[in-house]
XYZ file of N, CA and C in Angstrom:
279
model
N -29.130 -12.342 10.616
C -27.748 -11.985 10.890
C -27.287 -10.767 10.089
N -28.004 -10.438 9.026
C -27.584 -9.310 8.196
C -27.633 -7.991 8.962
N -28.486 -7.882 9.950
C -28.625 -6.630 10.685
C -27.539 -6.444 11.737
N -26.795 -7.472 12.018
C -25.782 -7.379 13.071
C -24.723 -6.312 12.786
N -24.109 -6.268 11.591
C -23.155 -5.178 11.345
C -23.793 -3.795 11.459
N -25.056 -3.671 11.057
C -25.747 -2.382 11.206
C -25.888 -2.016 12.678
N -26.220 -3.002 13.510
C -26.349 -2.742 14.948
C -25.006 -2.327 15.541
N -23.937 -2.975 15.098
C -22.600 -2.610 15.570
C -22.252 -1.206 15.092
N -22.562 -0.902 13.830
C -22.339 0.452 13.299
C -23.062 1.479 14.164
N -24.306 1.175 14.520
C -25.106 2.100 15.317
C -24.475 2.319 16.686
N -24.039 1.234 17.326
C -23.414 1.360 18.644
C -22.104 2.141 18.572
N -21.307 1.863 17.552
C -20.053 2.599 17.392
C -20.313 4.078 17.135
N -21.319 4.351 16.312
C -21.667 5.738 15.993
C -22.121 6.476 17.247
N -22.937 5.816 18.072
C -23.417 6.440 19.308
C -22.276 6.693 20.286
N -21.370 5.755 20.355
C -20.303 5.869 21.354
C -19.149 6.771 20.912
N -18.732 6.672 19.650
C -17.543 7.384 19.186
C -17.824 8.436 18.121
N -19.042 8.527 17.639
C -19.354 9.455 16.560
C -19.151 8.784 15.213
N -19.457 9.495 14.163
C -19.383 8.907 12.829
C -17.949 8.714 12.361
N -17.020 9.423 12.929
C -15.626 9.370 12.494
C -15.049 7.949 12.547
N -15.363 7.192 13.571
C -14.767 5.865 13.772
C -15.177 4.891 12.664
N -16.349 5.098 12.084
C -16.843 4.164 11.073
C -16.007 4.194 9.804
N -15.262 5.260 9.580
C -14.433 5.356 8.392
C -13.141 4.569 8.475
N -12.858 3.971 9.627
C -11.587 3.274 9.821
C -11.688 1.749 9.784
N -12.915 1.203 9.675
C -13.102 -0.244 9.711
C -14.146 -0.700 8.709
N -13.940 -1.910 8.175
C -14.969 -2.629 7.428
C -15.582 -3.620 8.404
N -16.888 -3.654 8.502
C -17.566 -4.617 9.361
C -18.369 -5.572 8.494
N -18.380 -6.854 8.885
C -19.162 -7.831 8.144
C -19.617 -8.934 9.089
N -20.579 -9.718 8.634
C -21.098 -10.834 9.407
C -20.311 -12.077 9.030
N -19.687 -12.698 10.009
C -18.865 -13.883 9.777
C -19.465 -15.060 10.532
N -20.508 -15.631 9.973
C -21.131 -16.800 10.598
C -21.719 -16.506 11.959
N -22.388 -15.385 12.097
C -23.004 -15.041 13.372
C -22.129 -14.176 14.258
N -20.906 -13.965 13.867
C -20.007 -13.089 14.610
C -19.674 -11.881 13.744
N -19.399 -10.778 14.392
C -19.033 -9.587 13.648
C -17.531 -9.614 13.398
N -17.171 -9.521 12.127
C -15.761 -9.479 11.757
C -15.425 -8.053 11.350
N -14.217 -7.635 11.644
C -13.814 -6.296 11.231
C -12.456 -6.363 10.568
N -12.238 -5.416 9.711
C -10.950 -5.291 9.039
C -10.591 -3.813 9.045
N -9.347 -3.520 9.381
C -8.909 -2.126 9.437
C -8.736 -1.558 8.031
N -9.067 -0.290 7.876
C -8.797 0.446 6.643
C -7.474 1.187 6.869
N -6.383 0.511 6.525
C -5.056 1.039 6.850
C -4.777 2.398 6.222
N -5.232 2.614 4.997
C -4.994 3.907 4.355
C -5.712 5.033 5.091
N -6.943 4.789 5.533
C -7.695 5.807 6.266
C -7.045 6.095 7.616
N -6.577 5.054 8.282
C -5.923 5.228 9.583
C -4.628 6.007 9.418
N -3.834 5.661 8.418
C -2.568 6.361 8.172
C -2.814 7.820 7.816
N -3.830 8.082 6.998
C -4.144 9.465 6.625
C -4.528 10.275 7.854
N -5.289 9.694 8.758
C -5.687 10.391 9.984
C -4.472 10.634 10.892
N -3.586 9.649 10.995
C -2.363 9.831 11.788
C -1.528 10.984 11.241
N -1.460 11.084 9.928
C -0.672 12.151 9.314
C -1.260 13.526 9.602
N -2.584 13.606 9.702
C -3.235 14.875 10.017
C -3.043 15.218 11.493
N -3.189 14.221 12.347
C -3.136 14.463 13.793
C -1.712 14.542 14.321
N -0.802 13.893 13.668
C 0.563 13.865 14.159
C 0.764 12.735 15.159
N 1.963 12.657 15.651
C 2.310 11.620 16.628
C 3.118 12.242 17.738
N 3.118 11.595 18.855
C 3.887 12.052 19.985
C 4.764 10.893 20.446
N 6.001 11.192 20.759
C 6.921 10.169 21.226
C 7.335 10.525 22.643
N 7.227 9.562 23.532
C 7.687 9.748 24.904
C 8.882 8.824 25.097
N 10.041 9.406 25.335
C 11.243 8.629 25.598
C 11.450 8.553 27.102
N 11.758 7.381 27.585
C 11.945 7.200 29.011
C 12.995 6.140 29.282
N 13.593 6.222 30.431
C 14.539 5.187 30.862
C 13.851 4.211 31.797
N 12.573 4.436 32.057
C 11.807 3.576 32.950
C 11.567 2.215 32.302
N 11.503 1.209 33.113
C 11.200 -0.135 32.614
C 9.743 -0.497 32.846
N 8.940 0.504 33.233
C 7.515 0.272 33.453
C 6.804 0.075 32.113
N 5.595 -0.452 32.198
C 4.806 -0.672 30.975
C 4.420 0.666 30.366
N 4.063 0.646 29.083
C 3.708 1.890 28.401
C 2.458 2.504 28.993
N 1.527 1.667 29.501
C 0.323 2.203 30.143
C 0.672 3.034 31.364
N 1.610 2.528 32.162
C 2.030 3.238 33.364
C 2.723 4.546 33.002
N 3.618 4.493 32.029
C 4.356 5.697 31.612
C 3.388 6.737 31.062
N 2.459 6.329 30.206
C 1.498 7.259 29.638
C 0.592 7.837 30.712
N 0.183 7.023 31.660
C -0.653 7.494 32.763
C 0.077 8.559 33.578
N 1.348 8.329 33.846
C 2.141 9.326 34.574
C 2.268 10.617 33.787
N 2.454 10.503 32.486
C 2.570 11.697 31.641
C 1.278 12.507 31.673
N 0.146 11.809 31.546
C -1.145 12.500 31.572
C -1.374 13.164 32.926
N -1.017 12.471 33.997
C -1.166 13.056 35.339
C -0.308 14.306 35.476
N 0.910 14.237 35.015
C 1.796 15.400 35.081
C 1.230 16.559 34.266
N 0.731 16.257 33.081
C 0.143 17.282 32.233
C -1.044 17.951 32.925
N -1.905 17.161 33.577
C -3.047 17.717 34.302
C -2.599 18.588 35.464
N -1.602 18.123 36.204
C -1.093 18.902 37.336
C -0.532 20.227 36.852
N 0.231 20.223 35.765
C 0.787 21.469 35.232
C -0.317 22.411 34.761
N -1.361 21.874 34.157
C -2.484 22.698 33.714
C -3.139 23.389 34.904
N -3.459 22.612 35.953
C -4.125 23.194 37.119
C -3.219 24.174 37.856
N -1.933 23.911 37.868
C -0.988 24.845 38.482
C -1.008 26.181 37.729
N -1.018 26.132 36.401
C -1.085 27.371 35.608
C -2.380 28.121 35.884
N -3.498 27.366 35.992
C -4.779 27.994 36.299
C -4.731 28.687 37.660
N -4.215 28.006 38.665
C -4.111 28.558 40.011
C -3.217 29.789 40.013
N -2.101 29.702 39.347
C -1.174 30.834 39.266
C -1.850 32.024 38.593
N -2.600 31.761 37.552
C -3.315 32.822 36.849
C -4.347 33.470 37.766
N -5.083 32.652 38.521
C -6.082 33.184 39.453
C -5.425 34.040 40.529
N -4.253 33.639 40.995
C -3.543 34.417 42.019
C -3.056 35.759 41.474
N -2.818 35.811 40.163
C -2.363 37.053 39.544
C -3.531 37.972 39.210
N -4.693 37.650 39.669
C -5.851 38.498 39.437
C -6.571 38.207 38.135
N -6.378 37.047 37.600
C -7.081 36.669 36.385
C -6.438 37.176 35.113
N -5.294 37.839 35.204
C -4.606 38.306 34.013
C -3.792 37.136 33.474
N -4.065 36.741 32.244
C -3.384 35.577 31.675
C -2.328 36.025 30.684
N -1.137 35.466 30.846
C -0.049 35.726 29.907
C 0.026 34.567 28.939
N 0.071 34.869 27.687
C 0.134 33.802 26.683
C 1.491 33.795 26.043
């Protein structure tokens, strides 16, 4: 059972990179993998990355609201790309 946290570490590293391993303690809890968050590391990363707040009057779930925001962001990106291509590839920044 001692190798189980190592196997989980390996899978997490392969899937998310080494960065994710700095945010959790992993241990073997009677044959199950237990994890504990490293709150200071998570808070420090949040402070570096910042936060975004979406205010809405919608009563939809946060997943739905965030999905709509991402879709809108993608549409605006592609619209800018198309507009740029129509202008002959000259990009205004």
